[in-house]
Coordinates of C-alpha atoms in Angstrom, one line a residue:
X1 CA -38.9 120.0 24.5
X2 CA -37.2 120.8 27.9
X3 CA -33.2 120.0 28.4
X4 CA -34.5 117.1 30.3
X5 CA -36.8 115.5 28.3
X6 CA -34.3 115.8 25.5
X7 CA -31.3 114.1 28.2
X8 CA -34.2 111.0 28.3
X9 CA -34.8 110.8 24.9
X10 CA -30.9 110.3 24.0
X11 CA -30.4 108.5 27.4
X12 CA -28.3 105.5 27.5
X13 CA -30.7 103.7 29.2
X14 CA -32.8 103.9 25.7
X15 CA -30.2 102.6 23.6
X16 CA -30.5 99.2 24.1
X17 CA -26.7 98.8 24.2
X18 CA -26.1 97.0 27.3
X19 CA -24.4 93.5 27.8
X20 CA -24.4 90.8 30.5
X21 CA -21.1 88.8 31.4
X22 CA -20.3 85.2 33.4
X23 CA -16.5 86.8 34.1
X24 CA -15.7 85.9 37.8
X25 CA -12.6 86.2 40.1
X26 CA -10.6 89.6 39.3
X27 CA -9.8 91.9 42.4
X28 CA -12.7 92.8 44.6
X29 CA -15.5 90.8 42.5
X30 CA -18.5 89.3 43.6
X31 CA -20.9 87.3 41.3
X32 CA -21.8 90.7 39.8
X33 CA -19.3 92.3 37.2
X34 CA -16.6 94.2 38.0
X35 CA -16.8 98.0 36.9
X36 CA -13.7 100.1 36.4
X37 CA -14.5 103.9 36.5
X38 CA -12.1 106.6 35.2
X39 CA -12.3 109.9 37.4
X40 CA -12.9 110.2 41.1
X41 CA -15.1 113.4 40.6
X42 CA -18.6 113.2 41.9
X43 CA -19.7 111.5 38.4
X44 CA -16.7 108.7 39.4
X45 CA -17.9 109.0 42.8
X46 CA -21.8 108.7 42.6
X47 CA -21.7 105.8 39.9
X48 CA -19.4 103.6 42.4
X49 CA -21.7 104.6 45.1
X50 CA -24.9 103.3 43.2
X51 CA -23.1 100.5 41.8
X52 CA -21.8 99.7 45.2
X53 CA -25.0 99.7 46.9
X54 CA -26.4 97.0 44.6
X55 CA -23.7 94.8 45.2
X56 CA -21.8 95.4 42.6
X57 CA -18.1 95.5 42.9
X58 CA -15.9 98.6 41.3
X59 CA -12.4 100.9 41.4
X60 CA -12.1 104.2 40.8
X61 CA -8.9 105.3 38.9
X62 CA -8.0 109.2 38.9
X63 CA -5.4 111.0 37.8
X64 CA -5.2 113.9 40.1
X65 CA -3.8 113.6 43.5
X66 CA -6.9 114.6 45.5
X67 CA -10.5 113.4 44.7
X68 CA -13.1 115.3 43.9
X69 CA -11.5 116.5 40.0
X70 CA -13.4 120.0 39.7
X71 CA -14.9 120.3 42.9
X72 CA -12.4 121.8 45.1
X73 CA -12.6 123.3 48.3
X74 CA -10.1 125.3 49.7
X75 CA -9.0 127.0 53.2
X76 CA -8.4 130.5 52.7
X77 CA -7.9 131.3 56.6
X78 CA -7.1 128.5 58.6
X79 CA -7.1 130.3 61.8
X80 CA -10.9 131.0 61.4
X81 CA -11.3 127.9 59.1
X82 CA -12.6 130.1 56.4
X83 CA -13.3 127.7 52.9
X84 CA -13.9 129.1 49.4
X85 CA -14.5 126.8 46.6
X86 CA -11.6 127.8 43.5
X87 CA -14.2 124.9 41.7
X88 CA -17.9 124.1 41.5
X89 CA -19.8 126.3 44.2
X90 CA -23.0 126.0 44.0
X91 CA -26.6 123.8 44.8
X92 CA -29.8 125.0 42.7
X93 CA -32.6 124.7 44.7
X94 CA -33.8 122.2 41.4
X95 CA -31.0 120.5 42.1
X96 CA -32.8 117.4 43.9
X97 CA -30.4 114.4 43.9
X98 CA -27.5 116.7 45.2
X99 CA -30.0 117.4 47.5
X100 CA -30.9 113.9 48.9
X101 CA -27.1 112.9 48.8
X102 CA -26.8 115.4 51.5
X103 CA -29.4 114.0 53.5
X104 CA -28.4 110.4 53.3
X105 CA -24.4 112.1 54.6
X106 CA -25.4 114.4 57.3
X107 CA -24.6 117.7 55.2
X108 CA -25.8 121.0 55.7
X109 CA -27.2 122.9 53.2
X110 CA -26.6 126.9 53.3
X111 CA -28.3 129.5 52.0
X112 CA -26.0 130.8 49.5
X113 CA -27.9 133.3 47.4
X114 CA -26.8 136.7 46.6
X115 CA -28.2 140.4 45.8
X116 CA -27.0 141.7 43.1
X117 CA -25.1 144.8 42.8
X118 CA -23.2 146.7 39.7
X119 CA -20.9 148.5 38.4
X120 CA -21.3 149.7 34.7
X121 CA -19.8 152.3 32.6
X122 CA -17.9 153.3 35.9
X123 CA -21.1 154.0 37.7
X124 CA -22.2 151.8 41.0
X125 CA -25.8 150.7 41.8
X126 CA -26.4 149.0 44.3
X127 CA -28.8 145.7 44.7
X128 CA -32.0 146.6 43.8
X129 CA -31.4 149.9 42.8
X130 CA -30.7 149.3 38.4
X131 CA -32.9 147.4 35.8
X132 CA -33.2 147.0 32.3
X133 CA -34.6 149.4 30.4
X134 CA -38.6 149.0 30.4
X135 CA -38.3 147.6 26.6
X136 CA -35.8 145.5 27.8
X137 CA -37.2 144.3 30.5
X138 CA -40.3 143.6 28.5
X139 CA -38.3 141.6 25.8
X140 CA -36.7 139.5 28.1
X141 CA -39.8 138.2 30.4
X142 CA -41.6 137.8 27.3
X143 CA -38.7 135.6 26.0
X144 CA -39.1 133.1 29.0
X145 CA -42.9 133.3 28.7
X146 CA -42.9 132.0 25.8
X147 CA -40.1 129.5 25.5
X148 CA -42.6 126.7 27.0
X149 CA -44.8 127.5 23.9
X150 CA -41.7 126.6 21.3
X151 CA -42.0 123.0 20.0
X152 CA -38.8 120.9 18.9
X153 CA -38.1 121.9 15.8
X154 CA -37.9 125.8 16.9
X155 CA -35.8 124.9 19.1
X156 CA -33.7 123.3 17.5
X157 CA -33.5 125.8 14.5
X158 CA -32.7 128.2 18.2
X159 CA -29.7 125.9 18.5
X160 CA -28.1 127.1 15.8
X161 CA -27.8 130.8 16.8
X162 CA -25.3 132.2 19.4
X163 CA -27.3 134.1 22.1
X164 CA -26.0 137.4 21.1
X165 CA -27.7 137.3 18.2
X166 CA -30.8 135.7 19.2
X167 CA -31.2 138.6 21.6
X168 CA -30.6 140.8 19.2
X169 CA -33.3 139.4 17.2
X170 CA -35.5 139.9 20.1
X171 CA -34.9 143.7 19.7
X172 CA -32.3 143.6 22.8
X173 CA -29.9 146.6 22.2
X174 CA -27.7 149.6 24.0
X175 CA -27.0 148.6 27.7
X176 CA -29.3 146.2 27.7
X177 CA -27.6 143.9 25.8
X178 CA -24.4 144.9 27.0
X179 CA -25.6 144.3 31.0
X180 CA -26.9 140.8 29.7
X181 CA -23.6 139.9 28.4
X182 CA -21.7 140.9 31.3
X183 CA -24.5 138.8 33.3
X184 CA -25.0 135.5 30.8
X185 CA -20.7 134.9 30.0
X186 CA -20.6 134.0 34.0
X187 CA -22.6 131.1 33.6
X188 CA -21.1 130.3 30.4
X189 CA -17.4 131.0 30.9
X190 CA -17.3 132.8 27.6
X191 CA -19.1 135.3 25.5
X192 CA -22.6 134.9 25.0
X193 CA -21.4 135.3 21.4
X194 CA -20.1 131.6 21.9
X195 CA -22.9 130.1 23.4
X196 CA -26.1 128.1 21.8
X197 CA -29.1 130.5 21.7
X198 CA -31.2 127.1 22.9
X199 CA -28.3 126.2 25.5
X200 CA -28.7 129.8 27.3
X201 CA -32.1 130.3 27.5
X202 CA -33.3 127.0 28.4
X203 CA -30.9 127.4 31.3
X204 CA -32.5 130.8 32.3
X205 CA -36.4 129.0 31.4
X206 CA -35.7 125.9 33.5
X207 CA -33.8 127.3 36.4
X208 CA -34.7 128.7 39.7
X209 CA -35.4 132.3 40.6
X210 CA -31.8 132.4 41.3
X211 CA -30.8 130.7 38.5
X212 CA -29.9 127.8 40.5
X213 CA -27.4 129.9 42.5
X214 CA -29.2 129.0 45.5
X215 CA -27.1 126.6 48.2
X216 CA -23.9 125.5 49.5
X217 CA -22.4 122.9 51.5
X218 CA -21.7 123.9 55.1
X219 CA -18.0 122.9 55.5
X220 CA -17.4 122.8 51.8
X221 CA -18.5 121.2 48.8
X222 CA -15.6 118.8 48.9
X223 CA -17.6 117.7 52.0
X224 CA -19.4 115.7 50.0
X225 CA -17.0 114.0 47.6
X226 CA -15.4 113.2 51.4
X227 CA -18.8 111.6 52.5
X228 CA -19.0 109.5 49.5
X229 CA -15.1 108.5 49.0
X230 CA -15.1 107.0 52.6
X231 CA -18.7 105.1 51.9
X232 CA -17.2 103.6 48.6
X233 CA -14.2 102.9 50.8
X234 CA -10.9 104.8 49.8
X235 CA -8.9 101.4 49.5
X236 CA -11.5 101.4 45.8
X237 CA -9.8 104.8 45.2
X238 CA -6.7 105.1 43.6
X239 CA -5.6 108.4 43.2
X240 CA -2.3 109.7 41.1
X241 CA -3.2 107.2 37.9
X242 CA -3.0 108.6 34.7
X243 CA -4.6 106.4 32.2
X244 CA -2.5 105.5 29.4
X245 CA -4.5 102.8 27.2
X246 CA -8.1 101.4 27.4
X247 CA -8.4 98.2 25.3
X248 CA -11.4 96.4 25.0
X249 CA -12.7 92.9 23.5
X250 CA -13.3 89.5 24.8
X251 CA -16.3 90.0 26.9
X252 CA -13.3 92.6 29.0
X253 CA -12.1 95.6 29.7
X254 CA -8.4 97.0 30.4
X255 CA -7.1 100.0 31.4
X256 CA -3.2 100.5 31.3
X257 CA -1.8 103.4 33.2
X258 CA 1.1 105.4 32.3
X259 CA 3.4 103.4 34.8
X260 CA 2.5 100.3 33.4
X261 CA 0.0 98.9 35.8
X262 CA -2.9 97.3 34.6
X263 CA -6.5 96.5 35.7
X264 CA -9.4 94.8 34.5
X265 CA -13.4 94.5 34.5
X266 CA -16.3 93.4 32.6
X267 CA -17.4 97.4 32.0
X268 CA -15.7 100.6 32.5
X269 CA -17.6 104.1 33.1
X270 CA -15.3 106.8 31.8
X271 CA -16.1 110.4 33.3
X272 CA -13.3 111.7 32.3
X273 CA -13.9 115.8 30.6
X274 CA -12.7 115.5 26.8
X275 CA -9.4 116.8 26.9
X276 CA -8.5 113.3 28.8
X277 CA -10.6 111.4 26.6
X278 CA -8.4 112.5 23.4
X279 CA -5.9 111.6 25.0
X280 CA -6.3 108.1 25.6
X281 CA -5.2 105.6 23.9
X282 CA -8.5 103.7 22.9
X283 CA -8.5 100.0 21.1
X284 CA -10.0 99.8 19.4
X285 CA -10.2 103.4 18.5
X286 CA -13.2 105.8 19.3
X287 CA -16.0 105.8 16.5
X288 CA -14.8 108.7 14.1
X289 CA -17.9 110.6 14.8
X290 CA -17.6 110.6 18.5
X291 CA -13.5 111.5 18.1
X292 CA -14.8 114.5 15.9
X293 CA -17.7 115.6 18.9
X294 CA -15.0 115.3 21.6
X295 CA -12.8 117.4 19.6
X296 CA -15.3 120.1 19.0
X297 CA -16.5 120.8 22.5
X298 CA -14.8 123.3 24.2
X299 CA -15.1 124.1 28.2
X300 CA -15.2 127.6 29.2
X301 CA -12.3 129.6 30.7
X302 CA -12.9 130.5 34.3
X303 CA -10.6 132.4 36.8
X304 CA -11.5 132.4 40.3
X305 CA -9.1 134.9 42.3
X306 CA -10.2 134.9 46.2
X307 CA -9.0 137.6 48.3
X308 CA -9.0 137.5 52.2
X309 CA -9.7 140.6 53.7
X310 CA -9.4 142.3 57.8
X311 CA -13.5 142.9 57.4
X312 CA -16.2 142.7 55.5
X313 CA -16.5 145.9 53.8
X314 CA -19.2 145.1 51.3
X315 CA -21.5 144.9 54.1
X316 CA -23.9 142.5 53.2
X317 CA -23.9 138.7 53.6
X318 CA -25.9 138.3 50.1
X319 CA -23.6 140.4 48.4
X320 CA -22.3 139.8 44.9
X321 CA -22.2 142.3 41.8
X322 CA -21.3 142.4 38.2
X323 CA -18.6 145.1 36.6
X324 CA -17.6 146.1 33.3
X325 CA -14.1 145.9 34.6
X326 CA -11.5 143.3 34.2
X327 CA -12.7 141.5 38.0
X328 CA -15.7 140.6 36.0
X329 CA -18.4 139.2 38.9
X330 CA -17.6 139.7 42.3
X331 CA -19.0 137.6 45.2
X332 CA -19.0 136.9 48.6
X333 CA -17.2 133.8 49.3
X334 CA -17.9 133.2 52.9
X335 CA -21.3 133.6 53.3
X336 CA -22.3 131.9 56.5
X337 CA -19.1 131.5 58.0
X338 CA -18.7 133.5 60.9
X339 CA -15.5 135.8 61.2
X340 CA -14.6 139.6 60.8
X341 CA -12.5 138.4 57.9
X342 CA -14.2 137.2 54.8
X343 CA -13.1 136.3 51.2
X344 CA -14.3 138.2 48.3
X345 CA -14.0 136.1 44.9
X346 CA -13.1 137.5 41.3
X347 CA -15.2 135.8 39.0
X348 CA -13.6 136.4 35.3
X349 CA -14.2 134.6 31.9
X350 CA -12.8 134.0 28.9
X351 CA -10.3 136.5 27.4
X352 CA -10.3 138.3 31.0
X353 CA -9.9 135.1 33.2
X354 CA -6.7 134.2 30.8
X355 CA -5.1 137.4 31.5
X356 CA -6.1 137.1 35.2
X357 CA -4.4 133.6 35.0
X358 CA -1.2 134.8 33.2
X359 CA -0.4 137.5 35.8
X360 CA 1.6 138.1 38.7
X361 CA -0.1 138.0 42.5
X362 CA 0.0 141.9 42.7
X363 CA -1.0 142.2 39.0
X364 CA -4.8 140.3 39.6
X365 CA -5.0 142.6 43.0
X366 CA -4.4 145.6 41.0
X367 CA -7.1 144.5 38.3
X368 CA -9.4 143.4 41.4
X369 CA -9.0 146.4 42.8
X370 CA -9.7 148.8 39.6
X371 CA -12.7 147.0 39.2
X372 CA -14.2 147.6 43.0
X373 CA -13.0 151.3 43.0
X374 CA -16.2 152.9 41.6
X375 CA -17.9 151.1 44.8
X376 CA -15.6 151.0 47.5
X377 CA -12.8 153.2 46.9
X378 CA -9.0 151.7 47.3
X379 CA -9.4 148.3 48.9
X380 CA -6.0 147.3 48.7
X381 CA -4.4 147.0 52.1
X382 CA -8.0 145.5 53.4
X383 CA -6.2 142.6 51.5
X384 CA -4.3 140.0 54.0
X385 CA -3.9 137.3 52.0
X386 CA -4.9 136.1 48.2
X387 CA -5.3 132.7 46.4
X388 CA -6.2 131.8 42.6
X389 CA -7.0 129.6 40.4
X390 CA -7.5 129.4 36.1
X391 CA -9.7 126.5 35.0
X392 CA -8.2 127.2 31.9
X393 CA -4.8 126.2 32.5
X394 CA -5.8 122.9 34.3
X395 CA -4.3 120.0 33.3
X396 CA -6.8 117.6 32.8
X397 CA -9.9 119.9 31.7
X398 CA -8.4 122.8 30.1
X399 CA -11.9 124.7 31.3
X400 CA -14.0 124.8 33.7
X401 CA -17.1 122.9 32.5
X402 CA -18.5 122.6 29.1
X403 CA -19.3 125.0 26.8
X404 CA -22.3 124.1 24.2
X405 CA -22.3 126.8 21.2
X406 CA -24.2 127.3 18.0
X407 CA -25.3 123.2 16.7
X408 CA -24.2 121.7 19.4
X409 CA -26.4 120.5 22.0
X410 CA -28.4 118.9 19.3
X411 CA -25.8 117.8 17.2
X412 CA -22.4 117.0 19.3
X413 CA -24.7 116.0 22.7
X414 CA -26.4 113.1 21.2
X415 CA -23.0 111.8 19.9
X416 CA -21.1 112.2 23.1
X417 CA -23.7 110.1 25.5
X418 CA -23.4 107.4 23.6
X419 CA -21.6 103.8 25.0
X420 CA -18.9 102.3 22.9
X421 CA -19.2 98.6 23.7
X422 CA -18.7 97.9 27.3
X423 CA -17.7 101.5 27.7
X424 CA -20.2 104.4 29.0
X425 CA -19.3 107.9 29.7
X426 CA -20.6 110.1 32.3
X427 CA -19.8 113.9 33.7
X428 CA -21.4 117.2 33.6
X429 CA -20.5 118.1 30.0
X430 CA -23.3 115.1 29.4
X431 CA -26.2 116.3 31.8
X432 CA -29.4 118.2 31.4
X433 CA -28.0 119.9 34.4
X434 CA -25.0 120.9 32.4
X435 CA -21.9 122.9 34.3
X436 CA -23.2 121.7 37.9
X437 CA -22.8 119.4 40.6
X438 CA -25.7 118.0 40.0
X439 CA -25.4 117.2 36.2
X440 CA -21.8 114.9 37.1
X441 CA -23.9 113.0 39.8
X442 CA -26.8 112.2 37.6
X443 CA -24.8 111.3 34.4
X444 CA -22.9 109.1 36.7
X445 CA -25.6 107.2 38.3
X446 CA -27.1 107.0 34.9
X447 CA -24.1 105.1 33.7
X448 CA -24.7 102.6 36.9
X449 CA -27.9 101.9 35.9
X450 CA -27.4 101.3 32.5
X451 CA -25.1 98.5 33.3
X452 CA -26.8 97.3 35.8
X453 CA -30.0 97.1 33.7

């Protein structure tokens, strides 16, 4: 059973929960319902867009004071207009409704796929010049071989080991194992030690050659949350609401912010990540079961830390690399954008990304720059300018996307999709596509269609 085929089986659109309602007359209505939607991310985004386009009327109510919630595109250098993305970054090439939302906008899609370098025991190799071990190597291609092979109840038994110790299992060991951790926690946000054995390597099975590292949009990803916030119409976006209460009975739905105002509709799509959820007041309250799931998904800690330099000393457009050291993962962040300057990103997670979050501006440059060293010698005053984010501190998510670990795409996933009354819920942490752009748009248009169906 692929991830996908799974997401279908438990999809809303099976669960025969939907409603139909006469309610007529509250702000922007037509015939159709009114839909209120919590979170102006692209889940928010693409399920008033779908919604909208079949005539549907809807508002979009988000707490931050930008749209776009985790994707967030920044300029580093505005007199070259050099952007990095401190949020989601990148397109998989499997990624096919991203894909066609481009199209229908006019955005460019960039090659944004890298050659992998690394730096390991204080030793640099450059791209294509280290490997697993032959053993390992073996072990690992055999492991996505056969995963197509492995019927449901294998995997689910998978799901209940971490993917350190699945690998170990395998026979993965020494350097090996280590490089694979330093490798898999990037994509996870944590230790591999955290993570769902089933989670991980259906990821790695299902994905692209580059792991679905392969685009980005010219401009900007936020280009797109742009495209589709002035389609909806930004007069349907109402930015700066936090939500206080969400009530719901009476063929209605009403939302209460913390300021007191008020709004309702006939269904509301919440795509909120849980940390909002929990705290919400809900009435009635949130099945127990679902509380508990939203409780025990956690999001994983991510620190990006963007330094603009005179030149591009890593020579290579395609560069990115790995390191034992506190920097983590290393990539080039302005790929495609003509300038001497260019922006080379710290990618840390977990424990590291926390203590890159807690320091000073000269403390993460220092820890940067230790990591690099082995490669490039003292980069330090190649630095002009820096910039940095933790995902781990943010206010709304606490994380940077969600973080399935041992039992819990089976157990908790299930739970968490499910609608509560006139309420459905929608966002990456819900998606076969799990962690990515495109999992928030097709969890949000799934939502649409539900209540439109």
């Amino acid at each position: 059973m692929q991830r996908r085929k799974f997401i279908k089986n438990t999809s809303i659109l099976g669960s025969g929960l939907l409603f139909t309602s006469s309610l007529k007359g509250l702000p922007f209505h037509t015939e159709k319902p009114h839909v209120l939607i919590i979170g102006a991310g692209l889940a928010g985004l693409s399920a008033a867009h779908y919604l909208l386009s079949k005539g549907y009327s809807c508002e979009i109510f988000e707490a931050r004071n930008r749209i776009g919630g985790r994707v967030f595109s920044h300029v580093i250098d505005k007199e070259d207009n050099l952007v990095v993305e401190l949020g989601a970054e990148w397109v998989g090439a499997s990624h096919t409704r991203i894909q066609e939302l481009c199209g229908e906008f006019d955005l460019t899609l960039q090659d944004n796929r890298f050659e992998t370098h690394l730096i390991f025991g204080g030793q640099y190799s450059p791209a294509h010049q280290w490997d697993y071990s032959d053993q390992g190597r073996e072990i690992l291609e055999n492991m996505i071989e056969n995963y197509h092979t492995l019927d449901e109840n294998v995997l689910k038994e998978m799901d209940k080991l971490d993917w350190w110790r699945y690998l170990v299992n395998l026979g993965l060991s020494g350097r090996d194992l280590e490089i694979r951790e330093l490798l898999d926690s990037t994509d996870f946000g944590e230790s591999i030690r955290q993570v769902s054995a089933f989670s991980a390597i259906a990821e790695y099975a299902e994905s692209s050659e580059f792991n679905e590292m392969d685009y980005k949009i010219k401009g900007g990803n936020q280009s797109l949350t742009d495209a589709l916030a002035n389609k909806i119409g930004r007069d349907r976006i109402h930015t700066g609401v936090k939500i206080k209460s969400i009530e719901q009975g009476g063929g209605k739905v009403r939302i209460t912010s913390m300021d007191g105002r008020t709004s309702e509709g006939q269904y509301l799509i919440c795509t909120a990540p849980t940390y909002s959820v929990l705290n919400i007041h809900w009435s009635p309250s949130l099945p127990l079961e679902k509380t508990i799931a939203l409780n025990q998904l956690q999001y994983g800690r991510i620190n990006k830390f963007v330094m603009l330099n005179k030149n591009r000393y890593w020579n290579s457009e395609a560069f990115d690399m790995v390191t034992d050291g506190p920097g983590h993962y290393f990539y080039h962040g302005t790929k495609n954008q003509a300038s001497e300057k260019g922006a080379l990103i710290s990618y840390s997670v977990g424990e590291k990304a926390a203590t890159f979050g807690s320091c000073s501006s000269e403390q993460r440059l220092e820890m940067a720059a230790l990591s690099l060293e082995p490669a490039f010698g003292d980069i330090r005053q190649n630095v002009i300018d820096t910039t940095n984010y933790f995902w781990g501190s943010d206010a709304y998510s606490y994380g940077a996307y969600a973080l399935y670990g041992p039992g819990q795409w089976f157990g908790l996933l299930p739970i968490l999709r499910e609608p509560f009354g006139r309420i459905f819920f929608a966002g990456e942490h819900l998606a076969d596509w799990q962690g990515f752009m495109e999992g928030a748009i097709s969890t949000g248009e799934e939502a649409a269609i539900a209540i439109i169906e």
